[in-house]
Short mmCIF file of N, CA, C and O in Angstrom, two decimals:
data_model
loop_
_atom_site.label_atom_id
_atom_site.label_comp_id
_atom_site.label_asym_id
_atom_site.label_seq_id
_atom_site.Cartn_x
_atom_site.Cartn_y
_atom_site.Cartn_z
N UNK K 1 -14.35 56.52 52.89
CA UNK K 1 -13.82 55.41 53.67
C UNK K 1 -12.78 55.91 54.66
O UNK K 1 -12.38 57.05 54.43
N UNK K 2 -12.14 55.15 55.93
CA UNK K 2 -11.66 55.47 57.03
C UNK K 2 -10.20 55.06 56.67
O UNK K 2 -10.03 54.27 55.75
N UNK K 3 -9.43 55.43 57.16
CA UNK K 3 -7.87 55.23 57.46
C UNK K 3 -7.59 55.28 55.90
O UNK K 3 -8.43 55.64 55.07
N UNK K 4 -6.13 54.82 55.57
CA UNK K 4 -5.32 55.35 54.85
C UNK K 4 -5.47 54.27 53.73
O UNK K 4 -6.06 53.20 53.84
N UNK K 5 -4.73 54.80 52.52
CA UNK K 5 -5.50 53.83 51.19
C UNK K 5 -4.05 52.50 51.26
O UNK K 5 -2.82 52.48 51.30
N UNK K 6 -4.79 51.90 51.25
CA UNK K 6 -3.74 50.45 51.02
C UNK K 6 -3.69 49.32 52.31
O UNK K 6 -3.28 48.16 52.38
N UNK K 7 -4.23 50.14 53.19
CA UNK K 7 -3.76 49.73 54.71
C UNK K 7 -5.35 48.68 55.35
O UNK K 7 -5.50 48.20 56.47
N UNK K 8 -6.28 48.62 54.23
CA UNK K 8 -7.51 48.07 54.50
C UNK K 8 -7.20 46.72 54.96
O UNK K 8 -6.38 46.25 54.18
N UNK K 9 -7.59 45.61 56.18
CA UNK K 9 -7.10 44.39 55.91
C UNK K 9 -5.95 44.48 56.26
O UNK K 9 -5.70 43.29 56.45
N UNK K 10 -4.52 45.33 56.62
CA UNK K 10 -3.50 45.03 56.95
C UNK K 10 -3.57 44.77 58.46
O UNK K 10 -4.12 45.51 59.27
N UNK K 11 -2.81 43.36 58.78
CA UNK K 11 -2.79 43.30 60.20
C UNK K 11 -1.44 43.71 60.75
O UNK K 11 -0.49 42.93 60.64
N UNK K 12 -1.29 44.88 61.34
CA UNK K 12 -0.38 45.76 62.14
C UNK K 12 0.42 44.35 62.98
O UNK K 12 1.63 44.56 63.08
N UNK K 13 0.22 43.75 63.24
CA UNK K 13 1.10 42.12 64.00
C UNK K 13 1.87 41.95 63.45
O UNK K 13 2.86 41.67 64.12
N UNK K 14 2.06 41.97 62.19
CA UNK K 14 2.83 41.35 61.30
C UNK K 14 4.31 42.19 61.19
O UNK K 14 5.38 41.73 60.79
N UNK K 15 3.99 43.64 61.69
CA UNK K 15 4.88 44.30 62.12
C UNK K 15 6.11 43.81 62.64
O UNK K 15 7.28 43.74 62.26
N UNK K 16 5.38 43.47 63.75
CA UNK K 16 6.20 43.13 65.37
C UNK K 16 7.49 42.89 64.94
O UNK K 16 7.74 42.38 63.85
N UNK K 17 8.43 43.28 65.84
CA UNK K 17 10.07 42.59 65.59
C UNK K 17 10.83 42.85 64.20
O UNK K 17 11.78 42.17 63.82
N UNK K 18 10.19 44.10 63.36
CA UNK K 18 10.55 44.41 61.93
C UNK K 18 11.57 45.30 62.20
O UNK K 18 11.70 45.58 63.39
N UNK K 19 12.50 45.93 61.25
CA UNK K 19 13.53 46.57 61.39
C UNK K 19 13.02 48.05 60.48
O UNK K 19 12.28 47.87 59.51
N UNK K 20 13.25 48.85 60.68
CA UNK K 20 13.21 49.97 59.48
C UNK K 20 13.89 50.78 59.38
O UNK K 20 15.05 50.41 59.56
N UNK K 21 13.73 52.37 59.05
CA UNK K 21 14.08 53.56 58.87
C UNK K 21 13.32 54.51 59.46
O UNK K 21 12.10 54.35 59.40
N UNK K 22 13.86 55.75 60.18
CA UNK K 22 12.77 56.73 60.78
C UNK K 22 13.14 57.47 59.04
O UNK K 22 14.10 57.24 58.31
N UNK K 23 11.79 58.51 58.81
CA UNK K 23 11.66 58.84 57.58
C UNK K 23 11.62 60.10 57.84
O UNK K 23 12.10 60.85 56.99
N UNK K 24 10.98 60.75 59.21
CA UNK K 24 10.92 62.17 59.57
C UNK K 24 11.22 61.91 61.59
O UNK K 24 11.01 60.93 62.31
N UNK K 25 11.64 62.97 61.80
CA UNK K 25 11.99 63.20 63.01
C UNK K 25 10.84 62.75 64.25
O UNK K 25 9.85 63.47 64.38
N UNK K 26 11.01 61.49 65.17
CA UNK K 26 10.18 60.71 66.21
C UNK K 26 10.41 61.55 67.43
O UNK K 26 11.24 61.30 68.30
N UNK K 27 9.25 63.03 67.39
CA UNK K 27 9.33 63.56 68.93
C UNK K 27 7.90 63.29 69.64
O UNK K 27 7.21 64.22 70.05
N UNK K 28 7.51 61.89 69.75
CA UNK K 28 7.98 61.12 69.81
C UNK K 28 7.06 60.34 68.15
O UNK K 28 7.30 59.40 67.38
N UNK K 29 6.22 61.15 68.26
CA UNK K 29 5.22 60.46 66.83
C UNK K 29 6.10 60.99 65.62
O UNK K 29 6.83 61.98 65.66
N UNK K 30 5.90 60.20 64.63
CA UNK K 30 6.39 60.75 63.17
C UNK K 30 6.36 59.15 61.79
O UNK K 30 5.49 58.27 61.75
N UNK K 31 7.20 59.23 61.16
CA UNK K 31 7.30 58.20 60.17
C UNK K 31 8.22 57.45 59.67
O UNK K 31 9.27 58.04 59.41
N UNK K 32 8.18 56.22 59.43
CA UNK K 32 9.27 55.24 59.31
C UNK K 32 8.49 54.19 58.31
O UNK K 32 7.33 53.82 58.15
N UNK K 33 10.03 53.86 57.60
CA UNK K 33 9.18 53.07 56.78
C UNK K 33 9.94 51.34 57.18
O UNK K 33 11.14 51.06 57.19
N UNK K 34 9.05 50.65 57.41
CA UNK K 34 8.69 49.73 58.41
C UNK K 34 8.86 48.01 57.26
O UNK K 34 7.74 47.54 57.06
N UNK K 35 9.75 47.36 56.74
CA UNK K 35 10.00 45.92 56.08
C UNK K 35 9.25 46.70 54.50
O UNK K 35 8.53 46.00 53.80
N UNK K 36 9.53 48.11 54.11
CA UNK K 36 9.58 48.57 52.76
C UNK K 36 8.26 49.11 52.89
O UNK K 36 7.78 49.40 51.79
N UNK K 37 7.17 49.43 54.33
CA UNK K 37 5.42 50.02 54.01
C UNK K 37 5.97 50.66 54.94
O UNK K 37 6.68 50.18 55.82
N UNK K 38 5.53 52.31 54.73
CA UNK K 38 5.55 53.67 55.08
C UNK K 38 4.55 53.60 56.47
O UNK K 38 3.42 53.15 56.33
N UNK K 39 4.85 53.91 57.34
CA UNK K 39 4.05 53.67 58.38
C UNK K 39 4.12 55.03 59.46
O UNK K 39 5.12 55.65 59.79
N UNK K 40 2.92 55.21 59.81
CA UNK K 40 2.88 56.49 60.74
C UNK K 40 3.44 55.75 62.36
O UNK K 40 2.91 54.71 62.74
N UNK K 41 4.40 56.35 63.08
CA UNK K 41 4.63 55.45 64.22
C UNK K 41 4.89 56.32 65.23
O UNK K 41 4.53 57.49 65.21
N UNK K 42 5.71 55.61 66.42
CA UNK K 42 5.84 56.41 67.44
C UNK K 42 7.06 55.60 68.29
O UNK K 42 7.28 54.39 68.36
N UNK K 43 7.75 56.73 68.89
CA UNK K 43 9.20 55.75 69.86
C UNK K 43 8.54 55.67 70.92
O UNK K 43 7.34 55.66 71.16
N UNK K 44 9.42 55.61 71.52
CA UNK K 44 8.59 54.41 73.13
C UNK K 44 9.02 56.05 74.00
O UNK K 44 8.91 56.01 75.23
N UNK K 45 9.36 57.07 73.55
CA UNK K 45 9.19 58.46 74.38
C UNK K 45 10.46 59.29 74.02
O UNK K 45 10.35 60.51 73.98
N UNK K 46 11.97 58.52 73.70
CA UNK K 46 13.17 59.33 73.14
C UNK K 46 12.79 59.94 71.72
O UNK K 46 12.31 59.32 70.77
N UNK K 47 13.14 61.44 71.77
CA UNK K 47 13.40 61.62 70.23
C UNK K 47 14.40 60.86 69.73
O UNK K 47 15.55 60.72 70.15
N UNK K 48 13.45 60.02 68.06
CA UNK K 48 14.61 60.18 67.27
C UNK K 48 14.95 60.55 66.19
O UNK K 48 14.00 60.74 65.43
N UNK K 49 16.42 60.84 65.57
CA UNK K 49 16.17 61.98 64.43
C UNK K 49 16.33 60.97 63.16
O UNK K 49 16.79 59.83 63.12
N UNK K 50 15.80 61.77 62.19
CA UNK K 50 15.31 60.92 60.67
C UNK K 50 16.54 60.26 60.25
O UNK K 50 17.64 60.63 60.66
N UNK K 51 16.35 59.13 59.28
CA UNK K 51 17.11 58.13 58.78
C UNK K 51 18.02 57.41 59.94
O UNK K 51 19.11 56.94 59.64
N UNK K 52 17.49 57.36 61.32
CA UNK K 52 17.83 56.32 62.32
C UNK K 52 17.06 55.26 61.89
O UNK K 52 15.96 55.21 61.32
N UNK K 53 18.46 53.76 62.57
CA UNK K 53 17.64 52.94 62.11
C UNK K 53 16.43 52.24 63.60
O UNK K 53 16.88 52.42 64.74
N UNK K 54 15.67 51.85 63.53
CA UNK K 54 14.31 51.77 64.84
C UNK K 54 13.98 50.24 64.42
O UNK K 54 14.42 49.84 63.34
N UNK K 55 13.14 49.30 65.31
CA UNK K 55 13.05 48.59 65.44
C UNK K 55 11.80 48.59 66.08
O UNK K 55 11.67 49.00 67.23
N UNK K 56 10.54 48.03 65.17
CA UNK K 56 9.30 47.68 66.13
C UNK K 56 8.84 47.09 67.33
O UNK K 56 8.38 45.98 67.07
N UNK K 57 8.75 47.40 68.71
CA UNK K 57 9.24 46.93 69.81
C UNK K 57 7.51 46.51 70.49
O UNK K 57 7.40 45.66 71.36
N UNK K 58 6.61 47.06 70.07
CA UNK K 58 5.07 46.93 70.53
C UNK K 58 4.17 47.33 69.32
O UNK K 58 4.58 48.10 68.46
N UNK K 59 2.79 46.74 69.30
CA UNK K 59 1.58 47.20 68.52
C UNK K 59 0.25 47.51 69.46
O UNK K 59 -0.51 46.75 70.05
N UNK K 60 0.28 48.74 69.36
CA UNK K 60 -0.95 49.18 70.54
C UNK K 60 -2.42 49.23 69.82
O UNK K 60 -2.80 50.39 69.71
N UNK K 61 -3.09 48.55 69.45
CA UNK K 61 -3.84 48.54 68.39
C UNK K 61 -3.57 48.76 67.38
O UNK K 61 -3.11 47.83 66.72
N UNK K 62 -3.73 50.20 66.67
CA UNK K 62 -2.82 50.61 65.17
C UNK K 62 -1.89 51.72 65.45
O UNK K 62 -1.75 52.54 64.54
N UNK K 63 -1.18 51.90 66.64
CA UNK K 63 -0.12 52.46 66.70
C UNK K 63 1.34 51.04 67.12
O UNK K 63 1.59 50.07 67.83
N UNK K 64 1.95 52.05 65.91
CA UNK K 64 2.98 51.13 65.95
C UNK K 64 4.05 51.77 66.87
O UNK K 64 4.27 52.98 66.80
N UNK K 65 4.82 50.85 67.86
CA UNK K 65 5.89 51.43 68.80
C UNK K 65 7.12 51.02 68.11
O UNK K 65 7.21 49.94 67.51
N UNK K 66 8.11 51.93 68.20
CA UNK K 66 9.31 51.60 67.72
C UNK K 66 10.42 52.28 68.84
O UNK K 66 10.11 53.26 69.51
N UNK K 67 11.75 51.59 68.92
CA UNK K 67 13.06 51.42 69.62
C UNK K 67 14.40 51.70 68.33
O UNK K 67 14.61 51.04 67.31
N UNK K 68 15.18 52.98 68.88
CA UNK K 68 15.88 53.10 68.34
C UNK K 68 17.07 51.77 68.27
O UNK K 68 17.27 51.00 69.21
N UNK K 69 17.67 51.73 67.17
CA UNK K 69 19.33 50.42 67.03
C UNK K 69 19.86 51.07 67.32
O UNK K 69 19.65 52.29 67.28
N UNK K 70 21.09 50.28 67.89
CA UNK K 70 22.21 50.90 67.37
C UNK K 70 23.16 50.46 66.37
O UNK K 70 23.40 49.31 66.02
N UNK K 71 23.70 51.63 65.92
CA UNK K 71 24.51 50.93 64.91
C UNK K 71 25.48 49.98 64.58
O UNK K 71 26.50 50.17 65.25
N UNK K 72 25.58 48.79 63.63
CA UNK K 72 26.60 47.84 64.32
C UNK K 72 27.58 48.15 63.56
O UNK K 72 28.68 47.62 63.73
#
């Protein structure tokens, strides 16, 4: 079977506007884990470095775009 185990049926939308964690370093692709689901993603082109917090800003089919926070 295709793509990743758990993710069958997940609609990537539901994403949108979620808050997370980068989990490994976004130059610009890498991983964040995304309202508590581990998600392969990508920044909108800035590196950013791991345990920043990012913000889902677009869904390009099944790539997820994310925007670094800043901290408040």
């Amino acid at each position: 079977s295709q793509g990743h185990v758990g993710e069958a049926g997940f609609d990537f939308q539901n994403l949108l506007n979620q808050a997370g964690t980068t989990q490994s370093p976004l130059g610009p692709a890498g991983v964040a884990v995304i309202g508590g689901r581990r998600c392969d993603v990508v920044s909108e082109g800035s590196y950013i470095e791991a345990g920043a917090p990012v913000k889902v800003v677009n869904i390009e089919g099944n790539r997820i775009v994310v925007r670094r926070q800043s901290m408040p």
